[in-house]
PDB file of C-alpha atoms in Angstrom:
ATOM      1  CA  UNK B   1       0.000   0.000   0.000  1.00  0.00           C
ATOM      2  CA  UNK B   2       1.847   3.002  -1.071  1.00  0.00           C
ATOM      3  CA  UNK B   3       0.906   6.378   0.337  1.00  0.00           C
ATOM      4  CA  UNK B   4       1.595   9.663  -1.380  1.00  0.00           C
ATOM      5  CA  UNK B   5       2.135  12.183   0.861  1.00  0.00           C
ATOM      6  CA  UNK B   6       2.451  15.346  -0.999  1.00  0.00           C
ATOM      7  CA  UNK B   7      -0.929  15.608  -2.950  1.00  0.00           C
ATOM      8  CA  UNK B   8      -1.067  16.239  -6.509  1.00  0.00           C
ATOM      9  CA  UNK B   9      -1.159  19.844  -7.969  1.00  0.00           C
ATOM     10  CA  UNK B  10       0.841  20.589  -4.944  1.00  0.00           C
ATOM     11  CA  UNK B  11       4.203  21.800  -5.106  1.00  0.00           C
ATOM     12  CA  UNK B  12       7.002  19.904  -3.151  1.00  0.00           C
ATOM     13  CA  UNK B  13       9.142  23.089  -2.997  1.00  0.00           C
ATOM     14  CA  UNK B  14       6.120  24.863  -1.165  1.00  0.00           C
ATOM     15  CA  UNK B  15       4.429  21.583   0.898  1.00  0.00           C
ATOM     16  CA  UNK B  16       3.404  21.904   4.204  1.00  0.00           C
ATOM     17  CA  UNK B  17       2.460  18.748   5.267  1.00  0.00           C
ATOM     18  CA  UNK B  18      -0.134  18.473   7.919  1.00  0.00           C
ATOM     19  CA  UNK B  19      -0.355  16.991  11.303  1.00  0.00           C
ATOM     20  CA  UNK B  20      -2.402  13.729  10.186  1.00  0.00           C
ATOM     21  CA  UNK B  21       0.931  13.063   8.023  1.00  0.00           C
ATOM     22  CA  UNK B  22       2.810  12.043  11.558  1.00  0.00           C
ATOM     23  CA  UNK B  23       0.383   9.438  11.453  1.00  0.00           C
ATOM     24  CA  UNK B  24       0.138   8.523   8.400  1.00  0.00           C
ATOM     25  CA  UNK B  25       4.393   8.091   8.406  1.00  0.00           C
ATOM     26  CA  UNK B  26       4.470   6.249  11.566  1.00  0.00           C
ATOM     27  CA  UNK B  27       2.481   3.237  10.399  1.00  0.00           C
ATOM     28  CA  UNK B  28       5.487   2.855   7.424  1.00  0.00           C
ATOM     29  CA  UNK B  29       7.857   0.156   6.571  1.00  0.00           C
ATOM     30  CA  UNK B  30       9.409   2.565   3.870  1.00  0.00           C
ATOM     31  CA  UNK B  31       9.592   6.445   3.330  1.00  0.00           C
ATOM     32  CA  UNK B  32      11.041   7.401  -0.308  1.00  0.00           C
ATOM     33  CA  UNK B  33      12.248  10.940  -0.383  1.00  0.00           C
ATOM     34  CA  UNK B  34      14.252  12.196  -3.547  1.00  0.00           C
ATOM     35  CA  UNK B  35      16.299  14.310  -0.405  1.00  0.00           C
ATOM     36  CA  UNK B  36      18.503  17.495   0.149  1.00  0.00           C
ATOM     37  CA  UNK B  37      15.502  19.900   1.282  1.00  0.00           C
ATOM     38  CA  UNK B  38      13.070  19.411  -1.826  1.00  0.00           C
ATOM     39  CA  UNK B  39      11.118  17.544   0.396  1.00  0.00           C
ATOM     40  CA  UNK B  40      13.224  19.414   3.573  1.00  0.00           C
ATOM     41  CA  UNK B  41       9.646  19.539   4.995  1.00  0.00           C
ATOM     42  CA  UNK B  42       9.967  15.402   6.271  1.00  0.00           C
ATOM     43  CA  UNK B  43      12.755  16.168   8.536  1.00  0.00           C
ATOM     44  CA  UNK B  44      10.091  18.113  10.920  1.00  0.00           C
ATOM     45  CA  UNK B  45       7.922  15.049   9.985  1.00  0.00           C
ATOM     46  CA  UNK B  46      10.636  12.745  11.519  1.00  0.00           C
ATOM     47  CA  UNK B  47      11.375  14.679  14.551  1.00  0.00           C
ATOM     48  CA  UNK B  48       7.296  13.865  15.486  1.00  0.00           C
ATOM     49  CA  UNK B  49       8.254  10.643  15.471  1.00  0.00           C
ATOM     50  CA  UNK B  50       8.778   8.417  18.819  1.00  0.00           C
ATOM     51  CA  UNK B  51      10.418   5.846  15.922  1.00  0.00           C
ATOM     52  CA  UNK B  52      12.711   6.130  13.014  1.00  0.00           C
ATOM     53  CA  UNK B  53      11.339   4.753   9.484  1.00  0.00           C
ATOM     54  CA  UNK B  54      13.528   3.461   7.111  1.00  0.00           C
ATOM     55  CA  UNK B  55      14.626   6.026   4.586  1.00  0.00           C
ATOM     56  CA  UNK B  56      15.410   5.500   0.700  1.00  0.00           C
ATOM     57  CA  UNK B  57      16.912   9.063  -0.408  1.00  0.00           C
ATOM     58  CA  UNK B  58      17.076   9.195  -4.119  1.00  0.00           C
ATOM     59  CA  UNK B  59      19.952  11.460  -4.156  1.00  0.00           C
ATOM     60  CA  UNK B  60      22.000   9.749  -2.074  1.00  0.00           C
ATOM     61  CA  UNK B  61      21.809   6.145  -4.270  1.00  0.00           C
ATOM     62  CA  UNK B  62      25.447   4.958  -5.493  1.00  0.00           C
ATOM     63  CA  UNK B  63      25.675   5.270  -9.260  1.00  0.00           C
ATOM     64  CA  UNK B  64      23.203   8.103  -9.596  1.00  0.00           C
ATOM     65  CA  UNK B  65      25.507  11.226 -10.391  1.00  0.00           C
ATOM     66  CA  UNK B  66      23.486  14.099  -9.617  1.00  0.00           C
ATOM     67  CA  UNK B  67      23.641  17.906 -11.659  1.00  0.00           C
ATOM     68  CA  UNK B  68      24.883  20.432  -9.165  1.00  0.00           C
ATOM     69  CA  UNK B  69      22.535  22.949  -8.319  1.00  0.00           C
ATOM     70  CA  UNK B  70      22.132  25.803 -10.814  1.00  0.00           C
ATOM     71  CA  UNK B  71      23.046  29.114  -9.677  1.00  0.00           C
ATOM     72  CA  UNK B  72      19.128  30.080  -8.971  1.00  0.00           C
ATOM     73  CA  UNK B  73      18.250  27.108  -6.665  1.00  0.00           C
ATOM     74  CA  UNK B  74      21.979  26.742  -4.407  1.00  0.00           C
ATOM     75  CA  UNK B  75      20.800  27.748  -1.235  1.00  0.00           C
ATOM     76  CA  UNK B  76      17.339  28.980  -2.522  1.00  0.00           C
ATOM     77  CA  UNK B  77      15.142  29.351   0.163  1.00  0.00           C
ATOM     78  CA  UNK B  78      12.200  26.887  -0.938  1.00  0.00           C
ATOM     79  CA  UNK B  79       9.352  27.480   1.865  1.00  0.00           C
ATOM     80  CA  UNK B  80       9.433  27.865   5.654  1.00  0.00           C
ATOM     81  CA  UNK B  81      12.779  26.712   7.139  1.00  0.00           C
ATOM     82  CA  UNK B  82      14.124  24.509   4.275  1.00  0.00           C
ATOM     83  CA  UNK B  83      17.273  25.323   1.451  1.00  0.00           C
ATOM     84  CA  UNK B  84      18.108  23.415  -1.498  1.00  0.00           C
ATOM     85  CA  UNK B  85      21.054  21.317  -1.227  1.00  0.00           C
ATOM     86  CA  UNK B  86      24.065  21.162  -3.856  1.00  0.00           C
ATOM     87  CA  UNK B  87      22.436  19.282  -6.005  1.00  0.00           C
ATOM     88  CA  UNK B  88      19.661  19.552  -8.288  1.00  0.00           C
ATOM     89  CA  UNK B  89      16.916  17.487  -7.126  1.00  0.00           C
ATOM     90  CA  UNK B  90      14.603  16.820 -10.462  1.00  0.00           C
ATOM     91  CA  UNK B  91      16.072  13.514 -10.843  1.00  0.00           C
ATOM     92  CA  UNK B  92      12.974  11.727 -11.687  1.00  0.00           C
ATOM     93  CA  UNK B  93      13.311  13.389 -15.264  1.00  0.00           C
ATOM     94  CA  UNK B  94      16.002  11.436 -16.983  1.00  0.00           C
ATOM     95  CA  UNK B  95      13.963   8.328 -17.825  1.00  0.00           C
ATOM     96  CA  UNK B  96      17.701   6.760 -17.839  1.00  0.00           C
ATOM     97  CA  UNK B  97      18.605   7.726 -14.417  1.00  0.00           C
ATOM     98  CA  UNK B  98      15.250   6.353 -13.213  1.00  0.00           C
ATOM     99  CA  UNK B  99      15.841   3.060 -15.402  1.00  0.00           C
ATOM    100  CA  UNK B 100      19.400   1.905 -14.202  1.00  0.00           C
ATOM    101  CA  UNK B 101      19.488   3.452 -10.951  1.00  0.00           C
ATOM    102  CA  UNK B 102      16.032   4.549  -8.966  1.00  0.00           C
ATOM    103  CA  UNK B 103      13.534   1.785  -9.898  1.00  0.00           C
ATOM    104  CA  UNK B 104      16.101  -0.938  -9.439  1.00  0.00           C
ATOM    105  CA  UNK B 105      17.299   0.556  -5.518  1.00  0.00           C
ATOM    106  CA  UNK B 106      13.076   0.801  -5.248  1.00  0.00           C
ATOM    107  CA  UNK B 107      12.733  -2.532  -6.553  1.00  0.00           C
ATOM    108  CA  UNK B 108      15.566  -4.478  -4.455  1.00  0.00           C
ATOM    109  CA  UNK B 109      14.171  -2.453  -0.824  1.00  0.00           C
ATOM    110  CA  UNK B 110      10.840  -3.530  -1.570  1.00  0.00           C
ATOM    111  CA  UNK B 111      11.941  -7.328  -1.903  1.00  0.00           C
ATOM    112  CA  UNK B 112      14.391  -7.097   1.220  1.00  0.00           C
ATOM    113  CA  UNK B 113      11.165  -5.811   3.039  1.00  0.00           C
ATOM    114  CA  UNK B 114       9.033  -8.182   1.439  1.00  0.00           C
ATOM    115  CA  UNK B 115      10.765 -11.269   0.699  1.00  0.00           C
ATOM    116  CA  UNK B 116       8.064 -13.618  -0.568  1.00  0.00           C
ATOM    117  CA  UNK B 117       7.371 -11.206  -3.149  1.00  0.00           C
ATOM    118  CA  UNK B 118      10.746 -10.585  -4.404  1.00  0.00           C
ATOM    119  CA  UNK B 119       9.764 -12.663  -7.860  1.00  0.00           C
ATOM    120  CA  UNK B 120       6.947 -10.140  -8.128  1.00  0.00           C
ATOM    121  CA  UNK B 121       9.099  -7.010  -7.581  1.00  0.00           C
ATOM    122  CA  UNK B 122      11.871  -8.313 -10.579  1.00  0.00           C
ATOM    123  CA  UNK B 123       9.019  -8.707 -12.668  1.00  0.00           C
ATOM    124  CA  UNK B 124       7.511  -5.561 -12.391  1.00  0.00           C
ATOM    125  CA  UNK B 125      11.236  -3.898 -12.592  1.00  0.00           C
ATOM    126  CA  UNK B 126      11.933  -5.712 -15.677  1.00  0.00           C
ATOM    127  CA  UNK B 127       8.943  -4.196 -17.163  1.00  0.00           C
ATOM    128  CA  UNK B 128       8.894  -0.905 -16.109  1.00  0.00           C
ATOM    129  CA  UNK B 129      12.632  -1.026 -17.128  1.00  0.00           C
ATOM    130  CA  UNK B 130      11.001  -2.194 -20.666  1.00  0.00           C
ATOM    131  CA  UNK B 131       8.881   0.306 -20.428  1.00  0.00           C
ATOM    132  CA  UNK B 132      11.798   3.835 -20.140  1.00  0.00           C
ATOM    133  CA  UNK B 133      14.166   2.169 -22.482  1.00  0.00           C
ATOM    134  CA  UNK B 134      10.669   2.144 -25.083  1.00  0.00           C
ATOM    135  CA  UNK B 135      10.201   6.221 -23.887  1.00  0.00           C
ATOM    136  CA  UNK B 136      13.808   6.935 -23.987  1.00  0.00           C
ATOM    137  CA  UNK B 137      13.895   6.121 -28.145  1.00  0.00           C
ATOM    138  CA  UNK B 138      10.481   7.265 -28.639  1.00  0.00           C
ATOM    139  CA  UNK B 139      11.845  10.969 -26.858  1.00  0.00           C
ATOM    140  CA  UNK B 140      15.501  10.585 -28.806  1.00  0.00           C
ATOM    141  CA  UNK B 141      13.193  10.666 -32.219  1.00  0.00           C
ATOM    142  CA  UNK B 142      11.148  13.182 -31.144  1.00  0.00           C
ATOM    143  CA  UNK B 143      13.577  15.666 -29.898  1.00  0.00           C
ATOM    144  CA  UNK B 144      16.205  15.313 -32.879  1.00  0.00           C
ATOM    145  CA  UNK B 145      14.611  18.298 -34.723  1.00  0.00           C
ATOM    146  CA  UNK B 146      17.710  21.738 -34.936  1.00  0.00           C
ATOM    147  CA  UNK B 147      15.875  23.613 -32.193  1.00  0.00           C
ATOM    148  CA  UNK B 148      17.391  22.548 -28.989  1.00  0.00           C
ATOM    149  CA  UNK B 149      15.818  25.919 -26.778  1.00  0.00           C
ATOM    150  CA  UNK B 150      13.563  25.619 -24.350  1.00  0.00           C
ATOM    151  CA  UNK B 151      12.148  28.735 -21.614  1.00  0.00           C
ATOM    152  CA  UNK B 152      11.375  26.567 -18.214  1.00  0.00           C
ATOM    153  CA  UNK B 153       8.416  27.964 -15.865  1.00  0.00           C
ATOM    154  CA  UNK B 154      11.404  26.944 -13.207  1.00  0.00           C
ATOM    155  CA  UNK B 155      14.456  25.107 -13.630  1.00  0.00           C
ATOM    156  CA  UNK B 156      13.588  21.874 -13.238  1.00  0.00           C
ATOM    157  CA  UNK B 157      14.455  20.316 -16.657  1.00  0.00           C
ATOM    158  CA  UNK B 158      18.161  20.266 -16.642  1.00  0.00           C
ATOM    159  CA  UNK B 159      18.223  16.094 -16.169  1.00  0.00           C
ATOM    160  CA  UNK B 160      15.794  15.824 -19.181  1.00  0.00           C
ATOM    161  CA  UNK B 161      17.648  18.757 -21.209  1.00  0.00           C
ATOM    162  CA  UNK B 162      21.006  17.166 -20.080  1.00  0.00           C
ATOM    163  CA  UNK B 163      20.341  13.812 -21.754  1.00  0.00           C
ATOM    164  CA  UNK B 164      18.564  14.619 -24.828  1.00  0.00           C
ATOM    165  CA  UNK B 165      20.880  18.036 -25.571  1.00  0.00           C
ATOM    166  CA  UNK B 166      18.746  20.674 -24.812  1.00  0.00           C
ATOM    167  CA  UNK B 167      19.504  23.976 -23.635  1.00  0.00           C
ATOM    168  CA  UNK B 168      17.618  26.202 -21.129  1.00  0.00           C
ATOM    169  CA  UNK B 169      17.489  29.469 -22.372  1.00  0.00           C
ATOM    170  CA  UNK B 170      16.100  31.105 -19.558  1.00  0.00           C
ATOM    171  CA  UNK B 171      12.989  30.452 -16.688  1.00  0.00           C
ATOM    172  CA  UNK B 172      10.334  32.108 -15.953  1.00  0.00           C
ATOM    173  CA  UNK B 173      10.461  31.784 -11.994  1.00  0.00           C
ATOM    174  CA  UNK B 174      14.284  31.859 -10.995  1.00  0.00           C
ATOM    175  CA  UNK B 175      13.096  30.861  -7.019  1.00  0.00           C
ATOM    176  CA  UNK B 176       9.750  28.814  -6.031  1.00  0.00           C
ATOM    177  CA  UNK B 177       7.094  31.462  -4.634  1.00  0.00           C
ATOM    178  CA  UNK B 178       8.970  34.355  -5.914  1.00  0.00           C
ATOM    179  CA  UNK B 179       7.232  36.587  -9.011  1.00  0.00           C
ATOM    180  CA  UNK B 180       9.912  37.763 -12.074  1.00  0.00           C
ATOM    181  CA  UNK B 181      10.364  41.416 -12.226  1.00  0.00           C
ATOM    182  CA  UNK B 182       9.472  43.545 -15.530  1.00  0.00           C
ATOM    183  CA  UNK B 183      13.165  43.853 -15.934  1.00  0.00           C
ATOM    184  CA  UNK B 184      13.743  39.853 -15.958  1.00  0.00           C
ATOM    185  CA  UNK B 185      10.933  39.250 -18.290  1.00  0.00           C
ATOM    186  CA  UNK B 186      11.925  41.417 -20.905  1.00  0.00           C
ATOM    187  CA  UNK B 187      15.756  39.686 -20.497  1.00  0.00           C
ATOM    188  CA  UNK B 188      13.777  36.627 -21.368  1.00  0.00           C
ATOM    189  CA  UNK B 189      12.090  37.752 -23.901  1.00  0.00           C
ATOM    190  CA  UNK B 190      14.634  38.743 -25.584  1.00  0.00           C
ATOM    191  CA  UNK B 191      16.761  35.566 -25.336  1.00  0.00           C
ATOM    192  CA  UNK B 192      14.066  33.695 -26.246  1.00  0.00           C
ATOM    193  CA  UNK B 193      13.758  35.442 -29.545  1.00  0.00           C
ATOM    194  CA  UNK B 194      17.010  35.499 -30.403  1.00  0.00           C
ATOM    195  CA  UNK B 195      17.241  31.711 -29.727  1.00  0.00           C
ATOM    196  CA  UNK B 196      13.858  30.815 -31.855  1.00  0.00           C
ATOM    197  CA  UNK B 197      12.957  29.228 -28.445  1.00  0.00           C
ATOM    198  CA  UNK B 198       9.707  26.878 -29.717  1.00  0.00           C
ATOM    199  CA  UNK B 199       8.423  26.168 -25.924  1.00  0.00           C
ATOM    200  CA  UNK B 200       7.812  27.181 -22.031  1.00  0.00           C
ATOM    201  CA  UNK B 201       7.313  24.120 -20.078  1.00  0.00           C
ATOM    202  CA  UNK B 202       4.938  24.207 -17.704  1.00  0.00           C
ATOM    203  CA  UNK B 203       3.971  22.647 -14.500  1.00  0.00           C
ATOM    204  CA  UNK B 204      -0.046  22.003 -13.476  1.00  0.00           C
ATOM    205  CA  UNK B 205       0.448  23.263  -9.703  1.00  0.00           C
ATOM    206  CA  UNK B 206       2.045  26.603 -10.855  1.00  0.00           C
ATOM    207  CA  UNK B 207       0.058  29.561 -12.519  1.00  0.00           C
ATOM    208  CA  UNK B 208       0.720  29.695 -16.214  1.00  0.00           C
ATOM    209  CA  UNK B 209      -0.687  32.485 -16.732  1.00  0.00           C
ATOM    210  CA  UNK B 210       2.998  34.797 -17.010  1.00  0.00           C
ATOM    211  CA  UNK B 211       4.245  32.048 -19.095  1.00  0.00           C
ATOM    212  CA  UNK B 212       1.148  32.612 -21.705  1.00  0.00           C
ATOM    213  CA  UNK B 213       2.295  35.834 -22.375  1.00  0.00           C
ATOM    214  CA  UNK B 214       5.329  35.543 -22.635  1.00  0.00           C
ATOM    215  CA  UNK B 215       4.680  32.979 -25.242  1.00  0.00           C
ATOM    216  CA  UNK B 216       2.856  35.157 -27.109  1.00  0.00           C
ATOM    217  CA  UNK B 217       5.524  37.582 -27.023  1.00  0.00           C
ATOM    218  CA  UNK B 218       8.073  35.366 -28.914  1.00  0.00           C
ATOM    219  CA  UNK B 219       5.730  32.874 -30.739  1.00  0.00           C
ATOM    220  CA  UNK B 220       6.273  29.847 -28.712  1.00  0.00           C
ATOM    221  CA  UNK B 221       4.181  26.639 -27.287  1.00  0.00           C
ATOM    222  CA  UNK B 222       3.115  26.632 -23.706  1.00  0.00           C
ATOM    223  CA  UNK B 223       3.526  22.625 -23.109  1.00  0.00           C
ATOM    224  CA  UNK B 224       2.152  21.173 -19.789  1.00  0.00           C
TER     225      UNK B 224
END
């Protein structure tokens, strides 16, 4: 039974969890965080805890080489009390990283806690394995056209842009919570142009309204 315990359409830069989470985390055999202060928020979680829970911290897993932090989130405050680490947390976006290194770390803690289902777990690894080799080809082909720009609503593409060669030209929101100036707008705007930029990327829990019209502005896509 897996629990989710930031909701969607929320952010997990801006979460605050609520008390019933305590609960909901002390009755766990596993908590999966993707770690340094994305998810900061579990640490006050833990310390409301008469019992530690076992911990998988995506970041941390041998093998996974995580991006440094990019200038706008090192040390970005990202909600009450918690910082972004050194390292970029939007793992989850290189279907590769998540093939050779996340699922199988999932897959093997799951078994160790589960043992009679360990035949199950391979299975569904080997699948879902199957399944991001299938999506990274199917992305290679689609992303092999001369236009390698992108404008990000915030900067949390640089696994994805990193693997297929794409470059961010700029983002829309340089710190979670915090609204571009006229002055930084314009800036993008005009790198945007002069890089033929053919799409903002957008998130559903942010407001995409700015990025809208900014697209307008230099004749891009807004892409959820």
């Amino acid at each position: 039974a897996v629990t989710v315990l930031v909701p969607p359409g929320a952010s997990p830069h801006l979460f605050e969890p609520r008390p019933s989470a305590v609960a909901r985390l002390a009755g766990a055999r596993l908590l999966v965080e993707v770690g340094e202060d994305l998810d900061g928020w579990i640490a006050r979680l833990r310390g409301a805890l008469s019992a530690p829970v076992p911990t998988l911290t995506l970041l941390a897993l041998p093998g996974l080489e995580p991006l440094p932090a990019d200038a706008a989130h090192a040390g970005e405050t990202a909600g009450p009390g918690t910082r972004h680490g050194r390292h970029d947390p939007h793992v989850w976006l290189d279907p590769i990283r998540v093939r050779d290194v996340i699922a199988p770390a999932l897959a093997e803690r799951l078994a160790a806690l589960d043992p009679g289902g360990r035949g199950y777990y391979e299975q569904r690894l080997a699948a879902f394995r199957e399944e991001l080799s299938a999506l990274d080809g199917a992305l290679r082909a689609r992303l092999a056209g001369p236009r390698r720009g992108y404008v990000a609503f915030h900067s949390a593409w640089r696994y994805f842009g990193a693997r297929y060669g794409l470059e961010e030209i700029g983002v829309v929101h340089e710190s979670a919570g915090e609204e571009p100036t006229p002055r930084e707008l314009a800036a993008l705007v005009a790198a945007a142009r002069q890089a033929a930029v053919p799409a903002i990327l957008i998130e559903p829990q942010l407001d995409a309204r700015v990025a809208r019209t900014l697209a307008r502005e230099f004749g891009a896509r807004v892409v959820m």
